[in-house]
Short mmCIF file of N, CA and C and ligand atoms in Angstrom, two decimals:
data_model
loop_
_atom_site.label_atom_id
_atom_site.label_comp_id
_atom_site.label_asym_id
_atom_site.label_seq_id
_atom_site.Cartn_x
_atom_site.Cartn_y
_atom_site.Cartn_z
N UNK A 971 97.97 127.78 70.84
CA UNK A 971 97.31 128.87 71.26
C UNK A 971 96.20 128.55 71.78
N UNK A 972 96.21 129.19 73.19
CA UNK A 972 94.96 129.15 74.01
C UNK A 972 93.66 129.76 73.93
N UNK A 973 93.89 130.87 72.89
CA UNK A 973 93.08 131.87 72.82
C UNK A 973 92.02 131.36 71.82
N UNK A 974 90.99 131.33 72.10
CA UNK A 974 89.76 130.80 70.50
C UNK A 974 89.39 131.94 69.57
N UNK A 975 89.71 133.14 70.07
CA UNK A 975 88.87 134.04 69.33
C UNK A 975 90.45 135.02 69.06
N UNK A 976 90.50 135.43 67.42
CA UNK A 976 91.50 136.50 67.37
C UNK A 976 90.83 137.34 66.56
N UNK A 977 91.09 138.86 67.38
CA UNK A 977 90.64 139.92 67.05
C UNK A 977 91.41 140.89 66.33
N UNK A 978 91.19 141.26 65.05
CA UNK A 978 92.07 141.91 64.28
C UNK A 978 91.57 143.40 63.99
N UNK A 979 92.35 144.52 64.31
CA UNK A 979 91.94 145.72 63.81
C UNK A 979 92.99 147.09 63.31
N UNK A 980 92.79 148.13 62.81
CA UNK A 980 93.29 148.77 62.28
C UNK A 980 92.93 150.08 62.96
N UNK A 981 93.73 151.06 63.00
CA UNK A 981 93.21 152.47 64.10
C UNK A 981 94.34 153.03 63.90
N UNK A 982 94.13 154.47 63.27
CA UNK A 982 94.70 155.45 62.72
C UNK A 982 95.02 156.34 64.19
N UNK A 983 93.88 156.69 64.90
CA UNK A 983 93.82 157.91 65.88
C UNK A 983 93.34 156.83 67.27
N UNK A 984 93.64 155.98 67.82
CA UNK A 984 93.47 154.55 68.72
C UNK A 984 91.64 154.72 69.55
N UNK A 985 91.10 155.06 68.21
CA UNK A 985 89.56 155.04 68.99
C UNK A 985 88.77 153.64 68.81
N UNK A 986 89.57 152.83 67.49
CA UNK A 986 88.93 151.58 67.18
C UNK A 986 90.15 150.46 68.17
N UNK A 987 91.28 150.91 68.59
CA UNK A 987 91.89 150.35 69.41
C UNK A 987 91.34 150.01 70.81
N UNK A 988 90.66 151.43 71.16
CA UNK A 988 90.22 151.64 72.46
C UNK A 988 89.12 150.33 72.73
N UNK A 989 88.08 150.43 71.43
CA UNK A 989 87.18 149.94 71.35
C UNK A 989 87.35 148.43 70.96
N UNK A 990 88.67 147.80 70.57
CA UNK A 990 88.90 146.63 70.66
C UNK A 990 89.41 146.18 72.05
N UNK A 991 90.18 146.97 72.52
CA UNK A 991 90.37 146.48 74.19
C UNK A 991 88.91 146.14 75.09
N UNK A 992 87.84 147.38 75.02
CA UNK A 992 86.76 147.03 75.54
C UNK A 992 85.85 145.60 75.24
N UNK A 993 86.10 145.24 73.81
CA UNK A 993 85.25 144.35 72.97
C UNK A 993 85.75 143.06 73.82
N UNK A 994 87.46 142.99 73.62
CA UNK A 994 88.08 142.09 74.33
C UNK A 994 87.94 141.80 76.08
N UNK A 995 87.60 142.64 76.67
CA UNK A 995 87.61 142.43 78.50
C UNK A 995 86.15 142.15 78.30
N UNK A 996 85.22 142.30 77.36
CA UNK A 996 83.92 141.82 77.15
C UNK A 996 83.86 140.08 76.93
N UNK A 997 83.87 139.98 75.85
CA UNK A 997 84.26 138.85 75.70
C UNK A 997 85.16 137.74 76.47
N UNK A 998 86.05 138.46 77.59
CA UNK A 998 86.67 137.62 78.45
C UNK A 998 88.11 137.50 77.73
N UNK A 999 88.78 138.59 78.37
CA UNK A 999 90.22 138.83 78.04
C UNK A 999 91.02 137.55 77.82
N UNK A 1000 90.57 136.17 78.49
CA UNK A 1000 91.71 134.83 78.34
C UNK A 1000 91.68 134.44 77.01
N UNK A 1001 90.27 134.33 76.62
CA UNK A 1001 89.81 133.59 75.11
C UNK A 1001 89.93 134.60 74.24
N UNK A 1002 90.59 135.88 73.68
CA UNK A 1002 90.68 136.53 72.71
C UNK A 1002 92.12 137.13 72.66
N UNK A 1003 92.80 137.17 71.50
CA UNK A 1003 94.23 137.13 70.90
C UNK A 1003 93.77 138.61 70.38
N UNK A 1004 94.55 139.92 70.74
CA UNK A 1004 94.52 141.07 69.59
C UNK A 1004 95.63 141.25 68.73
N UNK A 1005 95.83 141.29 67.71
CA UNK A 1005 96.47 141.78 66.76
C UNK A 1005 96.21 143.10 65.74
N UNK A 1006 97.02 143.66 66.06
CA UNK A 1006 97.05 145.20 65.25
C UNK A 1006 97.49 144.97 63.75
N UNK A 1007 96.43 145.37 62.84
CA UNK A 1007 97.27 144.84 61.46
C UNK A 1007 98.21 145.75 61.10
N UNK A 1008 98.74 146.79 61.57
CA UNK A 1008 99.93 147.59 61.16
C UNK A 1008 100.79 146.88 61.48
N UNK A 1009 100.96 145.71 62.27
CA UNK A 1009 102.18 144.92 63.13
C UNK A 1009 102.43 144.18 61.43
N UNK A 1010 103.98 143.67 61.76
CA UNK A 1010 104.66 142.83 60.66
C UNK A 1010 103.94 141.41 60.61
N UNK A 1011 103.48 140.53 59.17
CA UNK A 1011 103.39 139.85 59.09
C UNK A 1011 102.13 139.08 59.94
N UNK A 1012 101.00 140.26 60.31
CA UNK A 1012 100.34 139.73 61.23
C UNK A 1012 99.01 139.19 60.61
N UNK A 1013 98.97 139.12 59.23
CA UNK A 1013 98.15 138.31 58.76
C UNK A 1013 98.17 136.92 58.59
N UNK A 1014 99.44 136.41 58.73
CA UNK A 1014 99.66 134.93 58.89
C UNK A 1014 98.81 134.20 59.91
N UNK A 1015 98.37 134.87 60.75
CA UNK A 1015 97.86 134.36 62.12
C UNK A 1015 96.60 134.27 62.24
N UNK A 1016 95.81 134.53 60.96
CA UNK A 1016 94.39 135.04 60.81
C UNK A 1016 93.92 133.38 60.43
N UNK A 1017 95.01 132.60 59.87
CA UNK A 1017 94.75 130.91 59.93
C UNK A 1017 94.44 130.33 61.06
N UNK A 1018 95.06 130.66 62.00
CA UNK A 1018 95.06 129.99 63.07
C UNK A 1018 93.62 129.89 63.98
N UNK A 1019 92.70 130.68 63.50
CA UNK A 1019 91.24 131.11 63.73
C UNK A 1019 90.06 130.74 63.58
N UNK A 1020 89.22 129.85 63.79
CA UNK A 1020 88.12 129.68 63.51
C UNK A 1020 87.22 130.99 63.61
N UNK A 1021 87.27 131.49 64.84
CA UNK A 1021 86.15 132.51 65.23
C UNK A 1021 87.37 133.96 65.00
N UNK A 1022 86.83 134.94 64.32
CA UNK A 1022 87.70 135.89 64.18
C UNK A 1022 86.84 137.08 64.27
N UNK A 1023 87.30 138.59 64.74
CA UNK A 1023 86.62 139.19 64.95
C UNK A 1023 87.45 140.85 63.93
N UNK A 1024 87.09 141.50 63.28
CA UNK A 1024 87.88 142.44 62.62
C UNK A 1024 87.18 143.76 62.51
N UNK A 1025 87.86 144.71 62.98
CA UNK A 1025 87.23 146.26 63.52
C UNK A 1025 88.13 147.11 62.43
N UNK A 1026 87.47 147.94 61.86
CA UNK A 1026 87.74 149.08 60.93
C UNK A 1026 86.79 150.19 61.07
N UNK A 1027 87.91 151.54 61.20
CA UNK A 1027 87.07 152.90 61.07
C UNK A 1027 87.21 152.97 59.57
N UNK A 1028 86.10 154.14 59.09
CA UNK A 1028 86.35 154.59 57.91
C UNK A 1028 86.96 156.00 57.77
N UNK A 1029 87.61 156.31 56.86
CA UNK A 1029 88.47 157.70 56.57
C UNK A 1029 88.48 158.21 55.10
N UNK A 1030 88.54 159.38 55.52
CA UNK A 1030 88.48 160.25 54.18
C UNK A 1030 87.48 160.00 53.14
N UNK A 1031 86.03 160.18 53.51
CA UNK A 1031 85.04 160.19 52.73
C UNK A 1031 85.33 158.92 52.32
N UNK A 1032 84.40 157.96 52.93
CA UNK A 1032 84.60 156.46 52.55
C UNK A 1032 85.55 155.77 52.21
N UNK A 1033 86.73 155.91 52.66
CA UNK A 1033 87.78 155.22 52.59
C UNK A 1033 88.25 154.19 53.57
N UNK A 1034 89.14 153.16 53.16
CA UNK A 1034 89.55 152.11 54.33
C UNK A 1034 90.55 153.04 55.07
N UNK A 1035 90.64 152.47 56.17
CA UNK A 1035 91.90 152.82 57.31
C UNK A 1035 93.12 152.65 56.56
N UNK A 1036 94.23 153.21 56.79
CA UNK A 1036 95.25 152.88 56.17
C UNK A 1036 95.86 151.59 56.18
N UNK A 1037 96.12 151.07 57.41
CA UNK A 1037 96.76 150.08 57.67
C UNK A 1037 95.88 149.05 56.93
N UNK A 1038 94.58 148.76 57.05
CA UNK A 1038 93.79 147.68 56.12
C UNK A 1038 94.08 147.90 54.73
N UNK A 1039 94.02 149.20 54.38
CA UNK A 1039 94.61 149.23 52.86
C UNK A 1039 95.70 148.97 52.64
N UNK A 1040 96.92 148.76 53.44
CA UNK A 1040 98.35 148.21 53.14
C UNK A 1040 97.97 146.73 52.72
N UNK A 1041 97.28 146.50 53.37
CA UNK A 1041 97.28 145.03 53.26
C UNK A 1041 96.04 144.35 52.41
N UNK A 1042 95.15 145.25 52.07
CA UNK A 1042 94.07 144.90 51.21
C UNK A 1042 94.29 143.43 50.50
N UNK A 1043 95.07 143.90 49.34
CA UNK A 1043 95.31 142.72 48.51
C UNK A 1043 95.91 141.49 49.03
N UNK A 1044 96.83 141.47 50.18
CA UNK A 1044 97.40 140.18 50.94
C UNK A 1044 96.20 139.41 51.27
N UNK A 1045 95.06 139.99 51.85
CA UNK A 1045 94.08 139.12 52.25
C UNK A 1045 93.53 138.56 51.47
N UNK A 1046 93.56 138.64 50.03
CA UNK A 1046 93.31 137.44 48.86
C UNK A 1046 93.90 136.35 48.92
N UNK A 1047 95.06 136.04 49.82
CA UNK A 1047 95.34 134.97 49.84
C UNK A 1047 95.02 133.91 50.77
N UNK A 1048 94.13 134.57 51.91
CA UNK A 1048 93.80 133.78 52.89
C UNK A 1048 92.50 132.89 52.63
N UNK A 1049 92.40 131.69 52.91
CA UNK A 1049 91.14 130.99 52.89
C UNK A 1049 90.35 130.93 54.15
N UNK A 1050 89.36 131.89 53.87
CA UNK A 1050 88.55 132.16 55.13
C UNK A 1050 87.00 130.79 55.28
N UNK A 1051 87.25 129.67 54.38
CA UNK A 1051 86.01 129.06 54.19
C UNK A 1051 86.31 128.32 55.73
N UNK A 1052 85.12 128.15 56.21
CA UNK A 1052 85.02 127.41 57.79
C UNK A 1052 85.22 128.21 58.91
N UNK A 1053 85.37 129.65 58.51
CA UNK A 1053 85.62 130.83 59.56
C UNK A 1053 84.50 131.46 59.79
N UNK A 1054 83.94 131.86 60.80
CA UNK A 1054 83.23 132.91 61.26
C UNK A 1054 83.87 134.09 61.82
N UNK A 1055 83.06 135.15 61.14
CA UNK A 1055 83.87 136.43 61.63
C UNK A 1055 82.63 137.54 61.89
N UNK A 1056 83.05 138.23 62.68
CA UNK A 1056 82.30 139.36 63.36
C UNK A 1056 82.99 140.42 62.90
N UNK A 1057 82.37 141.68 62.57
CA UNK A 1057 82.61 142.97 62.16
C UNK A 1057 82.69 144.13 63.13
N UNK A 1058 83.25 145.12 63.47
CA UNK A 1058 82.57 146.13 63.97
C UNK A 1058 83.72 147.31 63.13
N UNK A 1059 82.35 148.76 63.41
CA UNK A 1059 83.32 149.49 62.54
C UNK A 1059 82.83 150.97 63.20
N UNK A 1060 84.01 152.03 63.36
CA UNK A 1060 83.95 153.27 63.61
C UNK A 1060 83.64 154.03 62.50
N UNK A 1061 82.69 154.99 63.07
CA UNK A 1061 82.46 156.22 61.85
C UNK A 1061 81.63 157.34 62.42
N UNK A 1062 81.52 158.51 62.09
CA UNK A 1062 81.15 159.86 62.58
C UNK A 1062 79.97 159.77 61.63
N UNK A 1063 78.81 159.53 62.09
CA UNK A 1063 77.63 159.90 61.39
C UNK A 1063 76.83 161.24 61.12
N UNK A 1064 77.56 162.16 61.61
CA UNK A 1064 77.00 163.80 61.68
C UNK A 1064 78.21 164.23 60.56
N UNK A 1065 79.43 163.98 60.82
CA UNK A 1065 80.68 164.75 60.01
C UNK A 1065 80.56 163.94 58.74
N UNK A 1066 80.30 162.97 58.42
CA UNK A 1066 80.63 162.03 57.10
C UNK A 1066 79.17 161.22 57.20
N UNK A 1067 77.97 162.02 56.76
CA UNK A 1067 76.69 161.31 56.98
C UNK A 1067 76.53 160.22 55.63
N UNK A 1068 77.30 160.62 54.52
CA UNK A 1068 77.01 160.09 53.37
C UNK A 1068 77.94 159.15 53.14
N UNK A 1069 78.83 158.94 54.07
CA UNK A 1069 79.78 157.83 54.08
C UNK A 1069 79.91 156.99 55.17
N UNK A 1070 78.61 157.04 55.81
CA UNK A 1070 78.77 156.63 57.63
C UNK A 1070 79.55 154.75 57.40
N UNK A 1071 80.56 154.50 57.66
CA UNK A 1071 81.00 153.04 58.16
C UNK A 1071 81.14 152.48 56.76
N UNK A 1072 81.72 153.08 55.92
CA UNK A 1072 81.51 152.58 54.59
C UNK A 1072 82.80 151.48 54.61
N UNK A 1073 83.68 151.36 55.08
CA UNK A 1073 84.96 150.65 55.19
C UNK A 1073 84.53 149.53 55.63
N UNK A 1074 83.94 149.50 56.73
CA UNK A 1074 83.21 148.25 57.28
C UNK A 1074 82.51 147.30 56.49
N UNK A 1075 81.59 148.10 55.45
CA UNK A 1075 81.03 147.36 54.34
C UNK A 1075 81.77 146.44 53.39
N UNK A 1076 82.98 147.45 53.11
CA UNK A 1076 84.22 146.78 52.05
C UNK A 1076 84.68 145.84 52.60
N UNK A 1077 85.09 145.80 53.91
CA UNK A 1077 85.77 144.53 54.66
C UNK A 1077 84.80 143.48 54.44
N UNK A 1078 83.90 143.59 54.95
CA UNK A 1078 82.60 142.35 54.84
C UNK A 1078 82.75 141.58 53.50
N UNK A 1079 82.45 142.83 52.45
CA UNK A 1079 81.98 142.20 51.39
C UNK A 1079 83.35 141.17 50.81
N UNK A 1080 84.55 141.84 51.16
CA UNK A 1080 85.89 140.97 50.77
C UNK A 1080 86.03 139.69 51.54
N UNK A 1081 85.92 139.75 52.63
CA UNK A 1081 85.84 138.39 53.41
C UNK A 1081 85.01 137.54 53.15
N UNK A 1082 83.71 137.76 53.02
CA UNK A 1082 82.72 136.96 52.71
C UNK A 1082 82.88 136.21 51.30
N UNK A 1083 83.27 136.95 50.54
CA UNK A 1083 83.78 136.63 48.94
C UNK A 1083 84.88 135.52 49.23
N UNK A 1084 85.62 135.44 50.15
CA UNK A 1084 86.79 134.82 50.24
C UNK A 1084 86.71 133.53 51.40
N UNK A 1085 84.90 133.20 51.48
CA UNK A 1085 84.63 132.15 51.91
C UNK A 1085 83.98 132.37 53.47
N UNK A 1086 84.37 133.49 53.95
CA UNK A 1086 83.64 133.63 55.58
C UNK A 1086 82.17 133.32 55.71
N UNK A 1087 82.02 133.47 56.54
CA UNK A 1087 80.53 133.40 57.29
C UNK A 1087 80.53 134.26 58.23
N UNK A 1088 79.63 135.21 57.73
CA UNK A 1088 79.42 136.65 58.47
C UNK A 1088 78.39 136.33 59.73
N UNK A 1089 78.84 136.81 61.04
CA UNK A 1089 77.87 136.62 62.02
C UNK A 1089 77.78 138.20 62.83
N UNK A 1090 76.67 138.23 63.42
CA UNK A 1090 76.45 139.50 64.25
C UNK A 1090 76.37 140.67 63.76
N UNK A 1091 75.36 140.51 62.67
CA UNK A 1091 74.73 141.70 62.07
C UNK A 1091 73.95 142.37 63.19
N UNK A 1092 74.12 143.99 62.76
CA UNK A 1092 73.65 145.18 64.10
C UNK A 1092 72.44 145.99 63.46
N UNK A 1093 71.38 145.74 64.07
CA UNK A 1093 70.12 146.60 63.57
C UNK A 1093 70.50 148.14 63.53
N UNK A 1094 70.14 148.93 62.39
CA UNK A 1094 70.36 150.37 61.97
C UNK A 1094 69.58 151.16 62.77
N UNK A 1095 68.78 150.83 63.58
CA UNK A 1095 67.47 151.72 64.23
C UNK A 1095 68.11 152.65 64.96
N UNK A 1096 67.94 153.67 64.96
CA UNK A 1096 68.59 154.89 65.92
C UNK A 1096 69.66 155.45 65.46
N UNK A 1097 70.31 155.26 64.15
CA UNK A 1097 71.37 156.13 63.60
C UNK A 1097 70.88 157.03 62.86
N UNK A 1098 71.61 158.01 63.04
CA UNK A 1098 71.40 159.20 62.05
C UNK A 1098 72.42 159.21 60.91
N UNK A 1099 72.10 159.00 59.57
CA UNK A 1099 72.84 159.09 58.43
C UNK A 1099 72.34 159.12 56.86
N UNK A 1100 72.92 159.30 56.19
CA UNK A 1100 72.14 159.42 54.93
C UNK A 1100 72.70 158.12 54.32
N UNK A 1101 73.66 157.94 53.76
CA UNK A 1101 74.15 156.68 53.28
C UNK A 1101 75.23 155.78 54.22
N UNK A 1102 75.47 154.51 53.73
CA UNK A 1102 76.26 153.79 54.19
C UNK A 1102 76.42 152.59 53.48
N UNK A 1103 77.63 151.92 52.98
CA UNK A 1103 77.89 150.62 52.49
C UNK A 1103 77.98 149.58 53.39
N UNK A 1104 77.63 149.86 54.54
CA UNK A 1104 77.71 148.71 55.38
C UNK A 1104 76.53 148.33 55.88
N UNK A 1105 75.54 148.39 55.21
CA UNK A 1105 74.19 147.82 55.30
C UNK A 1105 73.96 146.48 54.47
N UNK A 1106 73.09 145.97 55.18
CA UNK A 1106 72.76 144.41 54.64
C UNK A 1106 71.82 145.05 53.73
N UNK A 1107 71.70 144.06 52.51
CA UNK A 1107 70.62 144.14 51.44
C UNK A 1107 69.22 144.65 51.79
N UNK A 1108 68.75 144.27 52.76
CA UNK A 1108 67.47 144.41 53.24
C UNK A 1108 67.54 145.95 54.02
N UNK A 1109 68.52 146.35 54.25
CA UNK A 1109 68.60 147.89 54.59
C UNK A 1109 68.28 148.01 56.14
N UNK A 1110 68.08 146.81 56.55
CA UNK A 1110 67.72 146.73 58.26
C UNK A 1110 68.46 146.56 59.43
N UNK A 1111 70.29 146.23 58.72
CA UNK A 1111 71.37 145.92 59.84
C UNK A 1111 72.46 146.38 59.04
N UNK A 1112 73.37 146.94 59.96
CA UNK A 1112 74.77 147.03 59.82
C UNK A 1112 75.31 145.74 59.57
N UNK A 1113 76.11 145.48 58.70
CA UNK A 1113 76.96 144.52 58.34
C UNK A 1113 77.80 144.12 59.98
N UNK A 1114 78.02 144.78 60.96
CA UNK A 1114 78.36 144.62 62.17
C UNK A 1114 78.32 145.64 62.92
N UNK A 1115 78.85 145.77 64.28
CA UNK A 1115 78.43 146.46 65.25
C UNK A 1115 79.12 148.27 64.71
N UNK A 1116 78.04 149.19 64.84
CA UNK A 1116 78.15 150.21 64.46
C UNK A 1116 78.55 151.04 65.79
N UNK A 1117 79.85 151.77 65.86
CA UNK A 1117 79.99 152.62 67.05
C UNK A 1117 80.29 154.21 66.43
N UNK A 1118 80.01 155.24 66.83
CA UNK A 1118 80.53 156.38 66.68
C UNK A 1118 80.91 157.08 67.76
N UNK A 1119 82.26 157.32 68.07
CA UNK A 1119 82.77 158.06 69.14
C UNK A 1119 82.48 159.40 69.30
N UNK A 1120 82.41 160.02 68.14
CA UNK A 1120 82.10 161.29 68.16
C UNK A 1120 81.03 162.00 68.33
N UNK A 1121 79.75 161.21 68.20
CA UNK A 1121 78.71 161.56 68.57
C UNK A 1121 77.37 160.89 69.49
N UNK A 1122 78.35 159.83 70.05
CA UNK A 1122 77.38 158.51 70.11
C UNK A 1122 78.39 157.82 71.19
N UNK A 1123 79.41 158.50 72.10
CA UNK A 1123 80.36 157.78 73.14
C UNK A 1123 79.56 157.19 74.21
N UNK A 1124 78.89 157.96 74.40
CA UNK A 1124 77.70 157.43 75.54
C UNK A 1124 76.93 156.29 75.52
N UNK A 1125 76.85 156.08 74.26
CA UNK A 1125 76.11 154.20 73.71
C UNK A 1125 76.97 153.20 73.73
N UNK A 1126 77.93 153.49 73.49
CA UNK A 1126 79.20 152.58 72.96
C UNK A 1126 78.99 151.36 74.15
N UNK A 1127 79.33 151.85 75.18
CA UNK A 1127 79.40 150.76 76.37
C UNK A 1127 78.23 149.67 76.05
N UNK A 1128 77.13 150.05 76.11
CA UNK A 1128 75.95 149.64 75.97
C UNK A 1128 75.87 148.36 74.75
N UNK A 1129 75.99 148.91 73.95
CA UNK A 1129 76.12 148.46 72.54
C UNK A 1129 77.02 147.51 72.42
N UNK A 1130 78.56 147.90 72.96
CA UNK A 1130 79.43 146.75 72.83
C UNK A 1130 79.06 145.50 73.85
N UNK A 1131 78.67 145.94 75.04
CA UNK A 1131 78.09 144.60 75.63
C UNK A 1131 76.85 143.68 74.93
N UNK A 1132 75.99 144.34 74.46
CA UNK A 1132 74.77 143.63 73.80
C UNK A 1132 75.42 142.99 72.54
N UNK A 1133 76.30 143.62 72.06
CA UNK A 1133 76.88 142.87 70.58
C UNK A 1133 77.80 141.57 71.06
N UNK A 1134 78.29 141.64 71.93
CA UNK A 1134 79.35 140.68 72.51
C UNK A 1134 78.41 139.43 72.81
N UNK A 1135 77.65 139.41 73.60
CA UNK A 1135 76.80 138.59 73.93
C UNK A 1135 76.22 138.40 72.66
N UNK A 1136 75.83 138.40 71.63
CA UNK A 1136 75.63 138.15 69.80
C UNK A 1136 76.62 137.41 69.62
N UNK A 1137 77.70 137.60 70.00
CA UNK A 1137 79.13 137.47 69.07
C UNK A 1137 79.32 136.07 69.89
N UNK A 1138 79.19 136.06 71.03
CA UNK A 1138 79.53 134.58 71.81
C UNK A 1138 78.59 133.48 71.38
N UNK A 1139 77.28 134.21 71.22
CA UNK A 1139 76.25 132.94 70.95
C UNK A 1139 76.74 132.61 69.39
N UNK A 1140 76.81 133.28 68.56
CA UNK A 1140 76.98 132.99 67.00
C UNK A 1140 78.25 132.09 66.72
N UNK A 1141 79.15 132.34 67.99
CA UNK A 1141 80.55 131.46 67.95
C UNK A 1141 80.23 130.05 68.46
N UNK A 1142 79.33 130.11 69.53
CA UNK A 1142 79.14 128.94 70.13
C UNK A 1142 79.32 128.72 71.45
N UNK A 1143 80.08 130.08 71.98
CA UNK A 1143 81.06 129.99 72.84
C UNK A 1143 80.25 130.23 74.61
N UNK A 1144 80.41 129.69 75.52
CA UNK A 1144 79.60 130.28 76.56
C UNK A 1144 79.78 131.45 77.05
N UNK A 1145 78.84 132.33 77.88
CA UNK A 1145 78.84 133.66 78.10
C UNK A 1145 79.92 134.21 78.79
N UNK A 1146 80.38 135.04 78.98
CA UNK A 1146 81.70 135.25 80.00
C UNK A 1146 80.77 136.02 81.35
N UNK A 1147 81.66 135.33 82.01
CA UNK A 1147 80.92 135.84 83.82
C UNK A 1147 81.55 136.81 84.34
N UNK A 1148 82.64 137.26 84.13
CA UNK A 1148 83.38 137.75 85.13
C UNK A 1148 82.77 139.62 84.38
C1 LIG B 19 89.31 163.60 57.80
C2 LIG B 19 88.48 162.64 58.68
C3 LIG B 19 87.73 161.60 57.75
C4 LIG B 19 86.97 160.75 58.13
N1 LIG B 19 85.76 159.98 57.31
C5 LIG B 19 84.77 159.27 57.83
C6 LIG B 19 83.96 158.95 56.57
O1 LIG B 19 84.10 158.97 55.46
N2 LIG B 19 82.79 157.81 57.06
C7 LIG B 19 82.97 157.83 58.55
O2 LIG B 19 82.01 156.88 59.08
N3 LIG B 19 83.66 158.65 59.37
C8 LIG B 19 84.76 158.96 58.97
N4 LIG B 19 85.51 159.75 59.81
C9 LIG B 19 85.72 159.27 61.44
C10 LIG B 19 86.28 158.50 61.69
O3 LIG B 19 86.18 156.91 61.48
C11 LIG B 19 86.06 158.23 63.33
O4 LIG B 19 87.00 159.29 63.99
C12 LIG B 19 86.85 157.06 63.98
O5 LIG B 19 86.63 157.16 65.33
C13 LIG B 19 88.63 156.84 63.69
O6 LIG B 19 89.01 155.49 64.39
P1 LIG B 19 90.41 155.40 64.76
O7 LIG B 19 90.80 156.50 65.71
O8 LIG B 19 90.73 154.20 65.18
O9 LIG B 19 91.26 155.71 63.38
C14 LIG B 19 86.34 160.49 59.40
C15 LIG B 19 87.45 161.27 60.26
C16 LIG B 19 88.29 162.08 59.89
C17 LIG B 19 89.11 163.00 60.86
#
């Protein structure tokens, strides 16, 4: 497999899928392989990658997106030791301010407990919400890129560009020049 980065995402209404495509193109499409977590037997592909990106939106007042939820227990079978994982989450900070991006926090915590090294945390400055389970312990960062297509779609492109540079740096891969 020539792609170096495995990007796994779940998406109920396509926003996370569209963000995943932008992230792939920003990192360089030739080195990213995308997987929709809803597809059959997709978890088996995780083991092929040392560099992973996981994308998850939050649904229904702080719940996991349904396709991630469907494979939640199966994730426990995967050995994440030696793997670097970057996370991105989608949420709505105005509509669901008490549960902003909670699912990204749950996924991060689970994968870390399975041995992964997290990379590319993202400053929470400038976001307006009340509570989030996706914060670092010191409360200064989200555990991954925070995207809000409902309220701040105009900021997503710049956020993705900046975060992808962080991700490549953390993976020790050269910048994408195209
Ligand atoms: C019924 C409903 C419940 C939602 N619950 C939350 C929530 O608890 N926390 C949050 O941050 N966003 C919440 N959202 C916002 C979604 O995460 C957001 O729309 C996201 O872009 C959906 O991504 P997807 O299209 O990839 O599924 C909710 C949206 C809907 C429609």
